[in-house]
CSV table of N, CA and C in Angstrom, one decimal:
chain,number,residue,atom,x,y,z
A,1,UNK,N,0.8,-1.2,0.0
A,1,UNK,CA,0.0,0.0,0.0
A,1,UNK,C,0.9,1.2,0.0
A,2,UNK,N,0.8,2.0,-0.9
A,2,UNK,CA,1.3,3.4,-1.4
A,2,UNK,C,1.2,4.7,-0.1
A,3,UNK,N,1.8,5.0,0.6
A,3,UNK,CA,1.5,5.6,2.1
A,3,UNK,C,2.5,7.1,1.6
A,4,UNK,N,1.6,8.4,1.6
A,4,UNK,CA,2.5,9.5,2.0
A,4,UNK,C,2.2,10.4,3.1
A,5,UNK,N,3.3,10.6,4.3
A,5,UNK,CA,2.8,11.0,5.4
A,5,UNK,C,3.6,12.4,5.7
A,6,UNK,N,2.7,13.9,5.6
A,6,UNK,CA,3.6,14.9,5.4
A,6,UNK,C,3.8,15.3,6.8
A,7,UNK,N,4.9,16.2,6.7
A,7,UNK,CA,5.1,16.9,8.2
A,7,UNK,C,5.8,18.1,7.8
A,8,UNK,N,5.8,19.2,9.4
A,8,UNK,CA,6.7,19.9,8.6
A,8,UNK,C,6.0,21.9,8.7
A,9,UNK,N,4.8,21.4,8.5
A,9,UNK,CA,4.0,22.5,8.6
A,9,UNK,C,3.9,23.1,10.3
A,10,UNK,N,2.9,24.6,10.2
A,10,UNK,CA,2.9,25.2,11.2
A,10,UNK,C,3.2,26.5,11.3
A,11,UNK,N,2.8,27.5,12.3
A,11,UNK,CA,2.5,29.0,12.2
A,11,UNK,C,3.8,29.5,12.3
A,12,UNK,N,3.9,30.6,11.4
A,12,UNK,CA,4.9,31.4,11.2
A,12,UNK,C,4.9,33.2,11.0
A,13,UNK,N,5.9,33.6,11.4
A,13,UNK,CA,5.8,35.1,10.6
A,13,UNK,C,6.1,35.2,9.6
A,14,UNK,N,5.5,36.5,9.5
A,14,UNK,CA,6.3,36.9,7.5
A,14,UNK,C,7.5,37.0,7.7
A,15,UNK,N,8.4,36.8,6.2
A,15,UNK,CA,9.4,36.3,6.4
A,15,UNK,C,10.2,35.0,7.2
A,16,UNK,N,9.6,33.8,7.6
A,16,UNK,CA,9.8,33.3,8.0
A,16,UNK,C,10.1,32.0,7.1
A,17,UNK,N,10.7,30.8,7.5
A,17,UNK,CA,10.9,29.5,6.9
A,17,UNK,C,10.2,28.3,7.5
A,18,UNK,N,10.0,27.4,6.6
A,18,UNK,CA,9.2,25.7,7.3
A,18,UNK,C,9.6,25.0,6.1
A,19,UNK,N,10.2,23.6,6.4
A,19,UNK,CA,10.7,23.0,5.6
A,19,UNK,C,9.4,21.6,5.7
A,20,UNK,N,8.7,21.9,4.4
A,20,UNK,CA,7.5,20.3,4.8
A,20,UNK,C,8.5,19.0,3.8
A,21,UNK,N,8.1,18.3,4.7
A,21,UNK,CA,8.5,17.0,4.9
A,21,UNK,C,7.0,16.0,4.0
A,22,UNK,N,7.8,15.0,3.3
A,22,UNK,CA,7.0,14.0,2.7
A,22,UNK,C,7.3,12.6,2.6
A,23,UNK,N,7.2,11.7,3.4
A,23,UNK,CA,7.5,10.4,3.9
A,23,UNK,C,7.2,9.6,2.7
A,24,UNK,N,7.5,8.9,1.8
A,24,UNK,CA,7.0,7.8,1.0
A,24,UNK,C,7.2,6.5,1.5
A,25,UNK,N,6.1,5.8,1.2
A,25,UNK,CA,6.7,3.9,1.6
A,25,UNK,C,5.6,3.2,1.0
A,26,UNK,N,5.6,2.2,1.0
A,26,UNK,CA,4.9,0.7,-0.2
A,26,UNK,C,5.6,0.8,-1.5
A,27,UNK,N,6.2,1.8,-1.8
A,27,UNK,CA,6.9,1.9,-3.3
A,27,UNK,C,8.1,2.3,-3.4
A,28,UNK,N,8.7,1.5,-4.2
A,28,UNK,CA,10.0,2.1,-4.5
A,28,UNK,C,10.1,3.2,-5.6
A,29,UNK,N,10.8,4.5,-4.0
A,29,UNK,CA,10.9,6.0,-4.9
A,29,UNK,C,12.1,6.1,-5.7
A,30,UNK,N,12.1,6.5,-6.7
A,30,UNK,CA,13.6,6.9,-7.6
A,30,UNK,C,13.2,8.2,-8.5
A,31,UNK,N,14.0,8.3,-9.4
A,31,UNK,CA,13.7,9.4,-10.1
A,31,UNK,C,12.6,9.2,-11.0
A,32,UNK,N,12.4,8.3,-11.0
A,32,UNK,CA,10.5,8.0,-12.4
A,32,UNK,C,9.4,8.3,-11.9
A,33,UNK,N,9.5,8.5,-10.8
A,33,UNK,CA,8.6,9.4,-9.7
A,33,UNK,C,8.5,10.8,-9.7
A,34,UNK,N,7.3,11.3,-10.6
A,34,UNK,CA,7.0,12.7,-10.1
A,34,UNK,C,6.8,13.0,-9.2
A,35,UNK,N,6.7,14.1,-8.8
A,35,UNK,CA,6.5,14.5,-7.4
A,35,UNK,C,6.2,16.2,-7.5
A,36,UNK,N,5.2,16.8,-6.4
A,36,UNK,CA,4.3,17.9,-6.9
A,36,UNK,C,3.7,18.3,-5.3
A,37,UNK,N,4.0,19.5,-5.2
A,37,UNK,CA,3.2,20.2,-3.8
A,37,UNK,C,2.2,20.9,-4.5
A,38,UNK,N,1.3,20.8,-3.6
A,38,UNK,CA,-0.1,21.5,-4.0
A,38,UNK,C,-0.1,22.8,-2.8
A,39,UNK,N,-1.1,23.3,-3.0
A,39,UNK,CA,-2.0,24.1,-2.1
A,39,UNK,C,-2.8,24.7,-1.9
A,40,UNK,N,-3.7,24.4,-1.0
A,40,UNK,CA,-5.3,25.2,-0.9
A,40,UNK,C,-5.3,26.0,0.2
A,41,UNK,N,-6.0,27.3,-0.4
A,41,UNK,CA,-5.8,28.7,0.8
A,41,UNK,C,-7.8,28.5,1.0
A,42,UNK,N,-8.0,28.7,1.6
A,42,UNK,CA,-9.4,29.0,1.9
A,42,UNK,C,-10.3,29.3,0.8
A,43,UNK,N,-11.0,28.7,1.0
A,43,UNK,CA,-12.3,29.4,-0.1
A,43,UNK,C,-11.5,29.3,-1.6
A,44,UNK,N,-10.6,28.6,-1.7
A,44,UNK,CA,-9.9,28.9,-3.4
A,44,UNK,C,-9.8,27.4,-3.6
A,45,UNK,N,-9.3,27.0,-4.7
A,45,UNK,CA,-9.0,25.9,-5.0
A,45,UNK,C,-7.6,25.1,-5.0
A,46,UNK,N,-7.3,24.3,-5.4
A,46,UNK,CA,-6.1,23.1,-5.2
A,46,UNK,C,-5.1,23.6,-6.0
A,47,UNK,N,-4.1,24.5,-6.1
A,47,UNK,CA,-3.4,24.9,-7.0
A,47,UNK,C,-1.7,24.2,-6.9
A,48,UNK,N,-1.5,23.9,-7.9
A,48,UNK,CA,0.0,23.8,-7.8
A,48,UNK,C,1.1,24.7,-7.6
A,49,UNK,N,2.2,24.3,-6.7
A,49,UNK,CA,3.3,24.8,-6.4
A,49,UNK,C,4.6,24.7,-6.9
A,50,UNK,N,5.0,23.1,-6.8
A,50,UNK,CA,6.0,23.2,-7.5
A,50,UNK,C,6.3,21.6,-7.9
A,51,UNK,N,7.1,20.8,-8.7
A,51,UNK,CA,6.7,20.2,-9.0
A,51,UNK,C,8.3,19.4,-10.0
A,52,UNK,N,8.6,18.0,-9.7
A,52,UNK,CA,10.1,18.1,-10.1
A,52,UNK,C,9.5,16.5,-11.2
A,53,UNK,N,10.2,16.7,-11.9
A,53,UNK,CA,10.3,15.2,-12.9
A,53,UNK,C,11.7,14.7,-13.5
A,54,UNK,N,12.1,13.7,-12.7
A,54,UNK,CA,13.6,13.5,-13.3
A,54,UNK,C,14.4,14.5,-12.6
A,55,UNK,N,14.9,15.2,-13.8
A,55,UNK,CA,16.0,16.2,-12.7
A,55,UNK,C,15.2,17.7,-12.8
A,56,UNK,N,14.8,17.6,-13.4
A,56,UNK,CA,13.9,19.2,-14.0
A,56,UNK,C,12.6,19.1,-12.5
A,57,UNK,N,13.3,20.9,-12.0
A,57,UNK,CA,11.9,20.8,-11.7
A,57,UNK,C,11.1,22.6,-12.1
A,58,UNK,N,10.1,22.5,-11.2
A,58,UNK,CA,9.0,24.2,-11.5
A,58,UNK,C,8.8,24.1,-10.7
A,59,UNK,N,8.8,25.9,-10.6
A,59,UNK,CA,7.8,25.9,-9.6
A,59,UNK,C,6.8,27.4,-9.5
A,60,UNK,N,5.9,27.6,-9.3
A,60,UNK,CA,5.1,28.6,-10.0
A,60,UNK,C,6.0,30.1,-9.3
A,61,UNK,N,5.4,31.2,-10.4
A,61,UNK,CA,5.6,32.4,-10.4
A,61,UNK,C,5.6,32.7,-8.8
A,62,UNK,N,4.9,32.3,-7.8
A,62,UNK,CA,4.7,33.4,-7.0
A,62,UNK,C,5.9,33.1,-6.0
A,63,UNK,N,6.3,32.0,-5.9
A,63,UNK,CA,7.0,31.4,-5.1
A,63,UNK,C,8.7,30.7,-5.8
A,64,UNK,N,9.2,31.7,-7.2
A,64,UNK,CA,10.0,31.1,-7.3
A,64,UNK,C,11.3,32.2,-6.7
A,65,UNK,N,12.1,31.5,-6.3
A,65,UNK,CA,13.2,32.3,-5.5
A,65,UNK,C,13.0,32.1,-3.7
A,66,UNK,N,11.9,32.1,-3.8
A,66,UNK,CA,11.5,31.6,-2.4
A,66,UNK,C,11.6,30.2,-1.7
A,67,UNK,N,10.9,29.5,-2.7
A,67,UNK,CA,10.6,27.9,-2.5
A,67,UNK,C,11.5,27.2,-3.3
A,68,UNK,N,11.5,25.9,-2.9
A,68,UNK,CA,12.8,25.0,-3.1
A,68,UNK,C,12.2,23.6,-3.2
A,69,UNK,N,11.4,22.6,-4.6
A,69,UNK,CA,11.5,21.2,-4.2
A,69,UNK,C,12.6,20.5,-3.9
A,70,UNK,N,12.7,19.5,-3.9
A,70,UNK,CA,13.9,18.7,-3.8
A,70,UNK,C,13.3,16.6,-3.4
A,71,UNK,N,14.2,16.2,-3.3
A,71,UNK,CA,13.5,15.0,-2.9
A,71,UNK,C,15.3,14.1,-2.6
A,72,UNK,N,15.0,13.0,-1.4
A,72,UNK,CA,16.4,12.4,-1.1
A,72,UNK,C,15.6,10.7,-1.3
A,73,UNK,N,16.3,10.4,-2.3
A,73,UNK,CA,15.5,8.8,-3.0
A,73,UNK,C,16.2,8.1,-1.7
A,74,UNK,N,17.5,8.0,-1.3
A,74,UNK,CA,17.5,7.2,-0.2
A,74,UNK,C,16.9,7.1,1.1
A,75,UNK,N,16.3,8.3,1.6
A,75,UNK,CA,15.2,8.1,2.7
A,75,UNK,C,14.0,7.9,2.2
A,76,UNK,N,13.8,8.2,1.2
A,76,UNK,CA,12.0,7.8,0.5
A,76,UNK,C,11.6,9.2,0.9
A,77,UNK,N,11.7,10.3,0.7
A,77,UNK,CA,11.8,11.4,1.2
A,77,UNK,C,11.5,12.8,-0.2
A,78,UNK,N,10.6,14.0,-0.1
A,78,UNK,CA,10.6,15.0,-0.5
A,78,UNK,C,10.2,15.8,0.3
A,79,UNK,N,10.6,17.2,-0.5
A,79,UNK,CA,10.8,18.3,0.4
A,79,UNK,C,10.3,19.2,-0.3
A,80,UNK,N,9.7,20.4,0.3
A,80,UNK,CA,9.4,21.9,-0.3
A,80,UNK,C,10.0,22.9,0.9
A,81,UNK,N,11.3,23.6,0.4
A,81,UNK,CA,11.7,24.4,1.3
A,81,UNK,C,11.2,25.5,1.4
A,82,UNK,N,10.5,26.1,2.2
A,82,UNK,CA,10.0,27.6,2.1
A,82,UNK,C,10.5,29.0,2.7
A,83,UNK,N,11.0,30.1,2.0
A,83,UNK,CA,11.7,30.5,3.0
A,83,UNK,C,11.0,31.8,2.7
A,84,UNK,N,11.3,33.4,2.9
A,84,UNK,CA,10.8,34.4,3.4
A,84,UNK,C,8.8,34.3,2.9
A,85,UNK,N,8.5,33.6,3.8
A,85,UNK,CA,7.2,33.6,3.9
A,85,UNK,C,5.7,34.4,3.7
A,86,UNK,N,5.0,34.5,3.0
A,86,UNK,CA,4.2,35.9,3.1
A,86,UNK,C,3.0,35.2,3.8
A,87,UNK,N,2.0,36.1,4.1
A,87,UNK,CA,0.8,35.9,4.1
A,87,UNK,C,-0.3,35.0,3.1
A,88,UNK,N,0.4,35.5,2.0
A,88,UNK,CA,-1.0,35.2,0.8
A,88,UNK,C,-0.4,33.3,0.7
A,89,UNK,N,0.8,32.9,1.6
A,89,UNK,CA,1.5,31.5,1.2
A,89,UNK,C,0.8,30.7,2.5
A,90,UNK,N,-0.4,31.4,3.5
A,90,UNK,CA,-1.1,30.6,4.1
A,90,UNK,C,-2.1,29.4,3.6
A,91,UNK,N,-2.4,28.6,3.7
A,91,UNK,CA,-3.1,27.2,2.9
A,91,UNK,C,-3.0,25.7,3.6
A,92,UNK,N,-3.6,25.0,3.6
A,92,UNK,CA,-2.9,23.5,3.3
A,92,UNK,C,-2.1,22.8,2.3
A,93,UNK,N,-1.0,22.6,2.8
A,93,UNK,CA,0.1,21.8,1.9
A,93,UNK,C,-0.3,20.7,1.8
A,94,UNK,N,-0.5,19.8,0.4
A,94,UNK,CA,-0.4,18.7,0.3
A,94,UNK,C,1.0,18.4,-0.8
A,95,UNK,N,1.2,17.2,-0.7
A,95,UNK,CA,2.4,16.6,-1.7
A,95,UNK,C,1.5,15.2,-2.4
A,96,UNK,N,2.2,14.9,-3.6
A,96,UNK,CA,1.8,13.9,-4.6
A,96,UNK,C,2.8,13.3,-5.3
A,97,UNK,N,2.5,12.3,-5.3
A,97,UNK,CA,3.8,11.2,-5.9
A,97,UNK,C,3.2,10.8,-6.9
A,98,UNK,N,3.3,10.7,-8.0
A,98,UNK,CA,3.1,9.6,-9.3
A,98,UNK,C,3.4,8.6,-9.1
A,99,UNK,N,3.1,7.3,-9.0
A,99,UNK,CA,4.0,5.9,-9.0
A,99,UNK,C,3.3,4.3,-9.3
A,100,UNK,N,4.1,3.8,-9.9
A,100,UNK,CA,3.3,2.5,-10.0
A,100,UNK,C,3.3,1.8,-8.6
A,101,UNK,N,1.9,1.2,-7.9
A,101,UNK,CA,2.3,0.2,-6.9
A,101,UNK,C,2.7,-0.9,-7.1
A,102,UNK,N,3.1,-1.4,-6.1
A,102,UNK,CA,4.2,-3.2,-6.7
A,102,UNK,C,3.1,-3.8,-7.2
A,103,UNK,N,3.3,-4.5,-8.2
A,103,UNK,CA,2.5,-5.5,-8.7
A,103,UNK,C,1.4,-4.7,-9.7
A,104,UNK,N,1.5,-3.7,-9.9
A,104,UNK,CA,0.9,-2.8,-10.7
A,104,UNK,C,1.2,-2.1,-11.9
A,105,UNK,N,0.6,-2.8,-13.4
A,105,UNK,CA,1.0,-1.9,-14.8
A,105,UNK,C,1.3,-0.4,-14.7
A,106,UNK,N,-0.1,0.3,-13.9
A,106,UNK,CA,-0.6,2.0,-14.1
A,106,UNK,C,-0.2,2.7,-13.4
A,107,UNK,N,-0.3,3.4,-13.9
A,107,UNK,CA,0.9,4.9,-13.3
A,107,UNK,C,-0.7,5.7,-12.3
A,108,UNK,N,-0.6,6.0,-10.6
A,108,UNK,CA,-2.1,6.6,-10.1
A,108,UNK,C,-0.8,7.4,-9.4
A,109,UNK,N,-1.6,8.9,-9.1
A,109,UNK,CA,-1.6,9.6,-8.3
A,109,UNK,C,-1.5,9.3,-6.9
A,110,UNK,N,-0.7,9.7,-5.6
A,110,UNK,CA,-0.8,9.6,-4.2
A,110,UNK,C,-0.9,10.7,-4.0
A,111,UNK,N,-1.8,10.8,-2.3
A,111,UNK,CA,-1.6,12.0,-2.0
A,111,UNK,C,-1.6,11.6,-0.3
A,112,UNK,N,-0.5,13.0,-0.1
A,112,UNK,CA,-0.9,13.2,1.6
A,112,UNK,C,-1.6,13.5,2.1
A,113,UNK,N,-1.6,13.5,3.5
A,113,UNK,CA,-2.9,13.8,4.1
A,113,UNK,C,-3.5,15.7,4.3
A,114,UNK,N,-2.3,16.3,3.7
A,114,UNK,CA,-1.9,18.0,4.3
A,114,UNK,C,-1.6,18.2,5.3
A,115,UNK,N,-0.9,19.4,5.4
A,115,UNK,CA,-0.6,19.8,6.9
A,115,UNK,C,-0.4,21.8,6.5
A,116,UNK,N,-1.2,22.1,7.9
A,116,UNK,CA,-1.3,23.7,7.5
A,116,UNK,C,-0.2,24.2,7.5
A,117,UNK,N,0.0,25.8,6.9
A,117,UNK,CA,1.0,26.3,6.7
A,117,UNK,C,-0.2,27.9,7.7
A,118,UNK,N,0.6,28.6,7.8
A,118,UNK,CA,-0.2,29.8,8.4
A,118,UNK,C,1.0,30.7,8.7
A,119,UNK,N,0.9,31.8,7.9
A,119,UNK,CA,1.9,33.1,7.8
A,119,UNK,C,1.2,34.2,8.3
A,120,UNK,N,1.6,34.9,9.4
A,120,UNK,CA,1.1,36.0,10.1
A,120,UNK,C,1.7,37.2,9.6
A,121,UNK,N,1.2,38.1,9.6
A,121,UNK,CA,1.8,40.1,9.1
A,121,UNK,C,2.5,40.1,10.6
């Protein structure tokens, strides 16, 4: 079973940093593995943040210079580093893996459970 368990979130000031954390396990992670932070602020919708394939990654306009994916295949492990923090970067963080489960042809989406982010003025 495909398990992603994030951590990592939690209230901050502006300008501030939180490094969320993304546990993988039931699959073996390597680089064929997409991998993708989301985020939902209130009342808006699921938007993507940033997002790595292979060695290439993105990450949107608002948050580039700021934020940082990354991913360490030896811990089973991805990352979104976030550093001078705003307000408007308050939301639930979720993360997503692409992967086949063992014993599985098709390529499905995972997702974490979220964990809040909350940026104070």
């Amino acid at each position: 079973q495909v398990q992603l368990v994030e951590s990592g979130g939690g209230a901050v000031q502006t300008g501030g940093s939180l490094k969320l954390s993304c546990a993988v396990s039931g699959v073996t992670f390597s680089s064929d593995n997409a991998i993708t932070w989301y985020r939902q602020a209130p009342g808006k919708q699921r938007s993507l943040v940033a997002a790595m394939a292979g060695d290439t990654t993105s990450h949107v306009e608002s948050v580039v210079g700021r934020f940082t994916i990354s991913r360490d295949i030896a811990k089973n492990m991805f990352y979104l580093q976030m550093n001078s923090l705003k307000p408007e970067d308050t939301a639930v963080y979720f993360c997503k893996l692409r992967a086949r489960a063992p014993g599985q042809n098709d390529w499905s989406d995972y997702w974490g459970q979220g964990t809040q982010v909350t940026v104070s003025s």
